[in-house]
Tab-separated table of N, CA and C and ligand atoms in Angstrom:
chain	number	residue	atom	x	y	z
A	1389	UNK	N	142.497	213.677	45.240
A	1389	UNK	CA	143.108	212.587	45.990
A	1389	UNK	C	144.594	212.484	45.633
A	1390	UNK	N	145.430	212.527	46.662
A	1390	UNK	CA	146.865	212.516	46.422
A	1390	UNK	C	147.422	211.094	46.348
A	1391	UNK	N	146.666	210.110	46.833
A	1391	UNK	CA	147.163	208.737	46.853
A	1391	UNK	C	148.072	208.481	48.031
A	1392	UNK	N	148.298	209.502	48.854
A	1392	UNK	CA	149.125	209.350	50.052
A	1392	UNK	C	148.379	208.498	51.073
A	1393	UNK	N	149.140	207.693	51.829
A	1393	UNK	CA	148.525	206.867	52.869
A	1393	UNK	C	147.831	207.748	53.913
A	1394	UNK	N	146.570	207.473	54.150
A	1394	UNK	CA	145.809	208.215	55.161
A	1394	UNK	C	145.436	207.247	56.290
A	1395	UNK	N	146.105	207.342	57.429
A	1395	UNK	CA	145.822	206.399	58.516
A	1395	UNK	C	144.419	206.564	59.099
A	1396	UNK	N	143.895	205.429	59.548
A	1396	UNK	CA	142.618	205.469	60.269
A	1396	UNK	C	142.962	205.403	61.757
A	1397	UNK	N	142.481	206.381	62.487
A	1397	UNK	CA	142.778	206.436	63.920
A	1397	UNK	C	141.491	206.408	64.717
A	1398	UNK	N	141.400	205.423	65.609
A	1398	UNK	CA	140.240	205.323	66.492
A	1398	UNK	C	140.572	206.070	67.779
A	1399	UNK	N	139.684	206.961	68.153
A	1399	UNK	CA	139.863	207.729	69.386
A	1399	UNK	C	138.775	207.296	70.368
A	1400	UNK	N	139.191	206.860	71.530
A	1400	UNK	CA	138.234	206.543	72.593
A	1400	UNK	C	138.344	207.699	73.583
A	1401	UNK	N	137.282	208.523	73.629
A	1401	UNK	CA	137.360	209.790	74.369
A	1401	UNK	C	136.335	209.830	75.499
A	1402	UNK	N	136.782	210.270	76.643
A	1402	UNK	CA	135.877	210.403	77.784
A	1402	UNK	C	134.905	211.569	77.533
A	1403	UNK	N	133.665	211.343	77.884
A	1403	UNK	CA	132.591	212.322	77.645
A	1403	UNK	C	132.866	213.683	78.287
A	1404	UNK	N	133.384	213.659	79.499
A	1404	UNK	CA	133.453	214.896	80.282
A	1404	UNK	C	134.623	215.797	79.917
A	1405	UNK	N	135.688	215.231	79.406
A	1405	UNK	CA	136.862	216.060	79.107
A	1405	UNK	C	137.221	216.051	77.627
A	1406	UNK	N	137.816	214.982	77.166
A	1406	UNK	CA	138.336	214.989	75.789
A	1406	UNK	C	137.237	215.169	74.748
A	1407	UNK	N	136.109	214.516	74.957
A	1407	UNK	CA	135.022	214.663	73.973
A	1407	UNK	C	134.565	216.124	73.892
A	1408	UNK	N	134.572	216.798	75.025
A	1408	UNK	CA	134.194	218.226	75.039
A	1408	UNK	C	135.282	219.071	74.355
A	1409	UNK	N	136.544	218.680	74.516
A	1409	UNK	CA	137.635	219.391	73.827
A	1409	UNK	C	137.495	219.235	72.314
A	1410	UNK	N	137.086	218.041	71.884
A	1410	UNK	CA	136.882	217.800	70.448
A	1410	UNK	C	135.741	218.698	69.947
A	1411	UNK	N	134.666	218.763	70.721
A	1411	UNK	CA	133.539	219.646	70.359
A	1411	UNK	C	133.990	221.101	70.301
A	1412	UNK	N	134.790	221.489	71.300
A	1412	UNK	CA	135.262	222.878	71.341
A	1412	UNK	C	136.130	223.188	70.116
A	1413	UNK	N	136.965	222.243	69.749
A	1413	UNK	CA	137.799	222.447	68.546
A	1413	UNK	C	136.892	222.642	67.331
A	1414	UNK	N	135.837	221.847	67.267
A	1414	UNK	CA	134.902	221.952	66.139
A	1414	UNK	C	134.162	223.276	66.134
A	1415	UNK	N	133.610	223.663	67.286
A	1415	UNK	CA	132.840	224.916	67.325
A	1415	UNK	C	133.747	226.136	67.194
A	1416	UNK	N	135.038	225.973	67.527
A	1416	UNK	CA	135.999	227.076	67.362
A	1416	UNK	C	136.601	227.089	65.961
A	1417	UNK	N	136.137	226.167	65.129
A	1417	UNK	CA	136.612	226.048	63.735
A	1417	UNK	C	138.109	225.827	63.630
A	1418	UNK	N	138.630	225.065	64.606
A	1418	UNK	CA	140.053	224.695	64.515
A	1418	UNK	C	140.158	223.551	63.512
A	1419	UNK	N	141.251	223.507	62.808
A	1419	UNK	CA	141.432	222.451	61.805
A	1419	UNK	C	142.299	221.337	62.374
A	1420	UNK	N	141.853	220.105	62.129
A	1420	UNK	CA	142.676	218.943	62.473
A	1420	UNK	C	142.413	217.860	61.437
A	1421	UNK	N	143.338	216.900	61.322
A	1421	UNK	CA	143.206	215.904	60.263
A	1421	UNK	C	141.900	215.109	60.388
A	1422	UNK	N	141.285	214.776	59.254
A	1422	UNK	CA	140.001	214.069	59.291
A	1422	UNK	C	140.159	212.550	59.436
A	1423	UNK	N	141.289	212.107	59.944
A	1423	UNK	CA	141.582	210.671	60.007
A	1423	UNK	C	140.995	209.979	61.235
A	1424	UNK	N	140.341	210.725	62.089
A	1424	UNK	CA	139.909	210.142	63.362
A	1424	UNK	C	138.446	209.710	63.344
A	1425	UNK	N	138.197	208.599	64.015
A	1425	UNK	CA	136.836	208.113	64.254
A	1425	UNK	C	136.703	208.072	65.769
A	1426	UNK	N	135.814	208.872	66.307
A	1426	UNK	CA	135.751	209.008	67.760
A	1426	UNK	C	134.646	208.148	68.368
A	1427	UNK	N	135.002	207.474	69.428
A	1427	UNK	CA	134.034	206.701	70.208
A	1427	UNK	C	133.964	207.359	71.583
A	1428	UNK	N	132.759	207.770	71.954
A	1428	UNK	CA	132.588	208.449	73.249
A	1428	UNK	C	132.285	207.414	74.327
A	1429	UNK	N	133.010	207.500	75.419
A	1429	UNK	CA	132.714	206.670	76.593
A	1429	UNK	C	132.516	207.645	77.761
A	1430	UNK	N	131.802	207.237	78.775
A	1430	UNK	CA	131.554	208.166	79.881
A	1430	UNK	C	132.829	208.483	80.652
A	1431	UNK	N	133.749	207.515	80.677
A	1431	UNK	CA	135.029	207.716	81.383
A	1431	UNK	C	136.081	206.895	80.650
A	1432	UNK	N	137.301	207.413	80.598
A	1432	UNK	CA	138.353	206.636	79.916
A	1432	UNK	C	138.535	205.276	80.594
A	1433	UNK	N	138.172	205.199	81.873
A	1433	UNK	CA	138.273	203.946	82.610
A	1433	UNK	C	137.355	202.859	82.071
A	1434	UNK	N	136.418	203.231	81.214
A	1434	UNK	CA	135.521	202.254	80.584
A	1434	UNK	C	136.242	201.483	79.475
A	1435	UNK	N	137.418	201.961	79.103
A	1435	UNK	CA	138.128	201.366	77.966
A	1435	UNK	C	138.737	200.028	78.357
A	1436	UNK	N	138.110	198.979	77.879
A	1436	UNK	CA	138.657	197.640	78.055
A	1436	UNK	C	139.823	197.510	77.073
A	1437	UNK	N	140.978	196.999	77.488
A	1437	UNK	CA	142.096	196.836	76.553
A	1437	UNK	C	141.684	196.069	75.287
A	1438	UNK	N	140.696	195.209	75.435
A	1438	UNK	CA	140.209	194.453	74.275
A	1438	UNK	C	139.648	195.373	73.185
A	1439	UNK	N	139.079	196.519	73.587
A	1439	UNK	CA	138.550	197.476	72.590
A	1439	UNK	C	139.677	197.938	71.668
A	1440	UNK	N	140.840	198.171	72.285
A	1440	UNK	CA	141.993	198.685	71.533
A	1440	UNK	C	142.495	197.609	70.568
A	1441	UNK	N	142.617	196.398	71.088
A	1441	UNK	CA	143.097	195.285	70.252
A	1441	UNK	C	142.116	195.045	69.095
A	1442	UNK	N	140.817	195.087	69.394
A	1442	UNK	CA	139.811	194.895	68.348
A	1442	UNK	C	139.887	195.995	67.293
A	1443	UNK	N	140.124	197.215	67.735
A	1443	UNK	CA	140.245	198.327	66.774
A	1443	UNK	C	141.402	198.050	65.816
A	1444	UNK	N	142.544	197.625	66.356
A	1444	UNK	CA	143.685	197.308	65.483
A	1444	UNK	C	143.356	196.138	64.562
A	1445	UNK	N	142.701	195.131	65.106
A	1445	UNK	CA	142.358	193.956	64.281
A	1445	UNK	C	141.386	194.302	63.172
A	1446	UNK	N	140.571	195.327	63.397
A	1446	UNK	CA	139.523	195.658	62.434
A	1446	UNK	C	139.853	196.850	61.541
A	1447	UNK	N	141.125	197.177	61.449
A	1447	UNK	CA	141.503	198.160	60.435
A	1447	UNK	C	142.105	199.460	60.922
A	1448	UNK	N	142.151	199.686	62.230
A	1448	UNK	CA	142.753	200.945	62.705
A	1448	UNK	C	144.276	200.881	62.539
A	1449	UNK	N	144.870	201.994	62.158
A	1449	UNK	CA	146.329	202.102	62.095
A	1449	UNK	C	146.876	202.727	63.365
A	1450	UNK	N	145.992	203.330	64.150
A	1450	UNK	CA	146.388	203.935	65.405
A	1450	UNK	C	145.183	204.036	66.331
A	1451	UNK	N	145.447	204.016	67.617
A	1451	UNK	CA	144.368	204.164	68.610
A	1451	UNK	C	144.825	205.144	69.680
A	1452	UNK	N	143.946	206.077	69.980
A	1452	UNK	CA	144.205	207.058	71.047
A	1452	UNK	C	143.129	206.891	72.117
A	1453	UNK	N	143.559	206.736	73.356
A	1453	UNK	CA	142.625	206.724	74.482
A	1453	UNK	C	142.873	208.013	75.249
A	1454	UNK	N	141.819	208.799	75.433
A	1454	UNK	CA	142.024	210.100	76.060
A	1454	UNK	C	140.927	210.399	77.075
A	1455	UNK	N	141.341	211.038	78.145
A	1455	UNK	CA	140.380	211.361	79.197
A	1455	UNK	C	140.836	212.560	80.018
A	1456	UNK	N	140.188	212.696	81.157
A	1456	UNK	CA	140.464	213.819	82.054
A	1456	UNK	C	141.868	213.700	82.662
A	1457	UNK	N	142.404	214.820	83.045
A	1457	UNK	CA	143.712	214.828	83.711
A	1457	UNK	C	143.609	214.089	85.055
A	1458	UNK	N	144.731	213.514	85.507
A	1458	UNK	CA	144.729	212.873	86.824
A	1458	UNK	C	144.195	213.851	87.886
A	1459	UNK	N	143.291	213.357	88.718
A	1459	UNK	CA	142.677	214.206	89.743
A	1459	UNK	C	141.382	214.840	89.280
A	1460	UNK	N	141.084	214.814	87.976
A	1460	UNK	CA	139.876	215.459	87.452
A	1460	UNK	C	138.815	214.476	86.962
A	1461	UNK	N	139.069	213.180	87.119
A	1461	UNK	CA	138.108	212.187	86.616
A	1461	UNK	C	136.768	212.357	87.338
A	1462	UNK	N	135.693	212.379	86.575
A	1462	UNK	CA	134.363	212.544	87.157
A	1462	UNK	C	133.894	211.314	87.919
A	1463	UNK	N	134.628	210.243	87.793
A	1463	UNK	CA	134.317	209.015	88.541
A	1463	UNK	C	135.487	208.695	89.475
A	1464	UNK	N	136.096	209.709	89.975
A	1464	UNK	CA	137.171	209.696	90.974
A	1464	UNK	C	138.506	209.164	90.441
A	1465	UNK	N	138.547	207.863	90.111
A	1465	UNK	CA	139.853	207.311	89.729
A	1465	UNK	C	139.823	206.467	88.461
A	1466	UNK	N	138.813	206.697	87.619
A	1466	UNK	CA	138.715	205.939	86.358
A	1466	UNK	C	139.959	206.106	85.497
A	1467	UNK	N	140.467	207.337	85.445
A	1467	UNK	CA	141.647	207.550	84.585
A	1467	UNK	C	142.907	206.884	85.164
A	1468	UNK	N	142.929	206.691	86.465
A	1468	UNK	CA	144.075	205.983	87.051
A	1468	UNK	C	144.023	204.506	86.649
A	1469	UNK	N	142.786	203.980	86.535
A	1469	UNK	CA	142.643	202.596	86.048
A	1469	UNK	C	143.087	202.532	84.595
A	1470	UNK	N	142.732	203.567	83.838
A	1470	UNK	CA	143.157	203.632	82.430
A	1470	UNK	C	144.675	203.602	82.349
A	1471	UNK	N	145.293	204.389	83.186
A	1471	UNK	CA	146.764	204.477	83.197
A	1471	UNK	C	147.372	203.091	83.448
A	1472	UNK	N	146.900	202.428	84.496
A	1472	UNK	CA	147.468	201.112	84.831
A	1472	UNK	C	147.242	200.098	83.713
A	1473	UNK	N	146.005	200.074	83.204
A	1473	UNK	CA	145.685	199.090	82.169
A	1473	UNK	C	146.474	199.351	80.886
A	1474	UNK	N	146.610	200.609	80.534
A	1474	UNK	CA	147.250	200.896	79.248
A	1474	UNK	C	148.766	200.717	79.309
A	1475	UNK	N	149.343	200.809	80.490
A	1475	UNK	CA	150.780	200.513	80.610
A	1475	UNK	C	150.995	199.036	80.265
A	1476	UNK	N	150.125	198.178	80.787
A	1476	UNK	CA	150.209	196.748	80.468
A	1476	UNK	C	149.877	196.500	79.003
A	1477	UNK	N	148.860	197.220	78.531
A	1477	UNK	CA	148.438	197.071	77.139
A	1477	UNK	C	149.576	197.419	76.178
A	1478	UNK	N	150.326	198.463	76.500
A	1478	UNK	CA	151.441	198.860	75.625
A	1478	UNK	C	152.446	197.715	75.461
A	1479	UNK	N	152.696	197.004	76.548
A	1479	UNK	CA	153.623	195.867	76.476
A	1479	UNK	C	153.041	194.769	75.583
A	1480	UNK	N	151.739	194.526	75.747
A	1480	UNK	CA	151.068	193.499	74.961
A	1480	UNK	C	151.098	193.857	73.464
A	1481	UNK	N	150.847	195.120	73.163
A	1481	UNK	CA	150.830	195.564	71.763
A	1481	UNK	C	152.215	195.385	71.133
A	1482	UNK	N	153.238	195.678	71.929
A	1482	UNK	CA	154.604	195.510	71.438
A	1482	UNK	C	154.860	194.050	71.074
A	1483	UNK	N	154.378	193.154	71.948
A	1483	UNK	CA	154.535	191.716	71.700
A	1483	UNK	C	153.781	191.275	70.452
A	1484	UNK	N	152.689	191.967	70.162
A	1484	UNK	CA	151.899	191.631	68.966
A	1484	UNK	C	152.519	192.214	67.701
A	1485	UNK	N	153.598	192.980	67.861
A	1485	UNK	CA	154.263	193.571	66.703
A	1485	UNK	C	153.678	194.916	66.298
A	1486	UNK	N	152.921	195.524	67.194
A	1486	UNK	CA	152.345	196.841	66.897
A	1486	UNK	C	153.324	197.895	67.426
A	1487	UNK	N	153.880	198.665	66.498
A	1487	UNK	CA	154.934	199.605	66.860
A	1487	UNK	C	154.451	200.653	67.862
A	1488	UNK	N	155.418	201.101	68.684
A	1488	UNK	CA	155.167	202.222	69.602
A	1488	UNK	C	154.761	203.415	68.745
A	1489	UNK	N	153.881	204.209	69.210
A	1489	UNK	CA	153.460	205.366	68.409
A	1489	UNK	C	152.116	205.123	67.755
A	1490	UNK	N	151.742	203.847	67.642
A	1490	UNK	CA	150.413	203.570	67.081
A	1490	UNK	C	149.348	203.634	68.170
A	1491	UNK	N	149.806	203.496	69.410
A	1491	UNK	CA	148.868	203.613	70.533
A	1491	UNK	C	149.321	204.763	71.411
A	1492	UNK	N	148.360	205.546	71.833
A	1492	UNK	CA	148.705	206.690	72.674
A	1492	UNK	C	147.621	206.912	73.723
A	1493	UNK	N	148.060	207.369	74.887
A	1493	UNK	CA	147.146	207.721	75.988
A	1493	UNK	C	147.417	209.185	76.306
A	1494	UNK	N	146.367	209.968	76.380
A	1494	UNK	CA	146.545	211.400	76.649
A	1494	UNK	C	145.480	211.900	77.610
A	1495	UNK	N	145.842	212.903	78.363
A	1495	UNK	CA	144.878	213.574	79.236
A	1495	UNK	C	144.584	214.928	78.599
A	1496	UNK	N	143.351	215.119	78.171
A	1496	UNK	CA	142.972	216.356	77.478
A	1496	UNK	C	141.678	216.874	78.103
A	1497	UNK	N	141.757	218.014	78.762
A	1497	UNK	CA	140.577	218.550	79.447
A	1497	UNK	C	139.632	219.216	78.448
A	1498	UNK	N	138.423	219.531	78.921
A	1498	UNK	CA	137.393	220.133	78.066
A	1498	UNK	C	137.844	221.463	77.469
A	1499	UNK	N	138.759	222.143	78.144
A	1499	UNK	CA	139.206	223.457	77.670
A	1499	UNK	C	140.396	223.369	76.719
A	1500	UNK	N	140.931	222.157	76.545
A	1500	UNK	CA	142.184	222.014	75.798
A	1500	UNK	C	141.976	221.595	74.334
A	1501	UNK	N	141.181	222.380	73.632
A	1501	UNK	CA	140.954	222.092	72.211
A	1501	UNK	C	142.267	222.137	71.429
A	1502	UNK	N	143.114	223.078	71.772
A	1502	UNK	CA	144.406	223.218	71.081
A	1502	UNK	C	145.268	221.975	71.306
A	1503	UNK	N	145.241	221.465	72.536
A	1503	UNK	CA	146.011	220.250	72.814
A	1503	UNK	C	145.461	219.090	71.984
A	1504	UNK	N	144.142	218.966	71.899
A	1504	UNK	CA	143.514	217.925	71.071
A	1504	UNK	C	144.034	218.013	69.635
A	1505	UNK	N	143.994	219.214	69.081
A	1505	UNK	CA	144.444	219.415	67.692
A	1505	UNK	C	145.921	219.025	67.562
A	1506	UNK	N	146.745	219.438	68.509
A	1506	UNK	CA	148.179	219.129	68.451
A	1506	UNK	C	148.433	217.625	68.546
A	1507	UNK	N	147.745	216.973	69.489
A	1507	UNK	CA	147.957	215.533	69.704
A	1507	UNK	C	147.547	214.755	68.456
A	1508	UNK	N	146.383	215.068	67.930
A	1508	UNK	CA	145.880	214.282	66.806
A	1508	UNK	C	146.701	214.564	65.536
A	1509	UNK	N	147.152	215.770	65.376
A	1509	UNK	CA	147.971	216.115	64.207
A	1509	UNK	C	149.311	215.379	64.281
A	1510	UNK	N	149.895	215.403	65.477
A	1510	UNK	CA	151.168	214.716	65.694
A	1510	UNK	C	151.031	213.208	65.456
A	1511	UNK	N	149.942	212.655	65.958
A	1511	UNK	CA	149.723	211.212	65.829
A	1511	UNK	C	149.549	210.825	64.367
A	1512	UNK	N	148.787	211.591	63.630
A	1512	UNK	CA	148.584	211.299	62.203
A	1512	UNK	C	149.932	211.362	61.472
A	1513	UNK	N	150.727	212.383	61.751
A	1513	UNK	CA	152.042	212.509	61.100
A	1513	UNK	C	152.926	211.308	61.419
A	1514	UNK	N	152.937	210.930	62.693
A	1514	UNK	CA	153.768	209.813	63.129
A	1514	UNK	C	153.345	208.508	62.451
A	1515	UNK	N	152.048	208.276	62.365
A	1515	UNK	CA	151.565	207.019	61.780
A	1515	UNK	C	151.742	207.029	60.255
A	1516	UNK	N	151.687	208.185	59.658
A	1516	UNK	CA	151.987	208.258	58.219
A	1516	UNK	C	153.413	207.785	57.972
A	1517	UNK	N	154.324	208.154	58.872
A	1517	UNK	CA	155.723	207.728	58.722
A	1517	UNK	C	155.856	206.214	58.912
A	1518	UNK	N	155.061	205.657	59.854
A	1518	UNK	CA	155.125	204.209	60.103
A	1518	UNK	C	154.505	203.415	58.957
A	1519	UNK	N	153.533	204.014	58.282
A	1519	UNK	CA	152.830	203.321	57.194
A	1519	UNK	C	151.659	202.513	57.728
A	1520	UNK	N	150.948	201.830	56.820
A	1520	UNK	CA	149.782	201.047	57.247
A	1520	UNK	C	150.200	199.930	58.205
A	1521	UNK	N	149.349	199.631	59.154
A	1521	UNK	CA	149.647	198.560	60.113
A	1521	UNK	C	149.542	197.205	59.418
A	1522	UNK	N	150.573	196.424	59.587
A	1522	UNK	CA	150.549	195.042	59.079
A	1522	UNK	C	150.366	194.149	60.296
A	1523	UNK	N	149.244	193.476	60.339
A	1523	UNK	CA	148.944	192.633	61.494
A	1523	UNK	C	148.349	191.325	60.988
A	1524	UNK	N	148.927	190.208	61.432
A	1524	UNK	CA	148.449	188.896	60.985
A	1524	UNK	C	146.960	188.756	61.311
A	1525	UNK	N	146.221	188.235	60.374
A	1525	UNK	CA	144.797	187.981	60.619
A	1525	UNK	C	143.906	189.153	60.275
A	1526	UNK	N	144.495	190.255	59.869
A	1526	UNK	CA	143.681	191.409	59.503
A	1526	UNK	C	143.229	191.250	58.060
A	1527	UNK	N	142.033	191.636	57.795
A	1527	UNK	CA	141.466	191.442	56.476
A	1527	UNK	C	142.126	192.207	55.348
A	1528	UNK	N	142.909	193.231	55.661
A	1528	UNK	CA	143.437	194.106	54.610
A	1528	UNK	C	144.836	193.730	54.145
A	1529	UNK	N	145.307	192.505	54.490
A	1529	UNK	CA	146.667	192.117	54.069
A	1529	UNK	C	146.685	191.675	52.620
B	70	FES	S1	135.464	210.981	83.585
B	70	FES	FE1	137.032	211.576	82.203
B	70	FES	S2	138.559	210.090	82.548
B	70	FES	FE2	137.035	209.562	83.997
């Protein structure tokens, strides 16, 4: 144990695309930081902004919502709903004092294991630089 800050990152991943990319990275023995806790949803459009806020309130230092590329959503336009909601959510998070970079939205297809590894590695590095999230009302203050 190095004692270095290790961020906790909650990933909300769509079953059909990003979750399959995560599996592919695993079965291909690609290495990525072990800081992620993945929650599978059938479509990124299932992500209620409240899930993200709750994740931050309950100890996450970063949250990633990821799904199929625009035009590839298995439920036609779920990811477009994700896009609209998360644009508003980003503004709300800023108002709550949650720095940019702690929340991210990405489109990662089932074949893009390398992109998954790159995104999650980049996010972990970025959040390490930001340090632990300080949020009023969180139990870890
Ligand atoms: S099914 Fe993947 S984002 Fe909708």
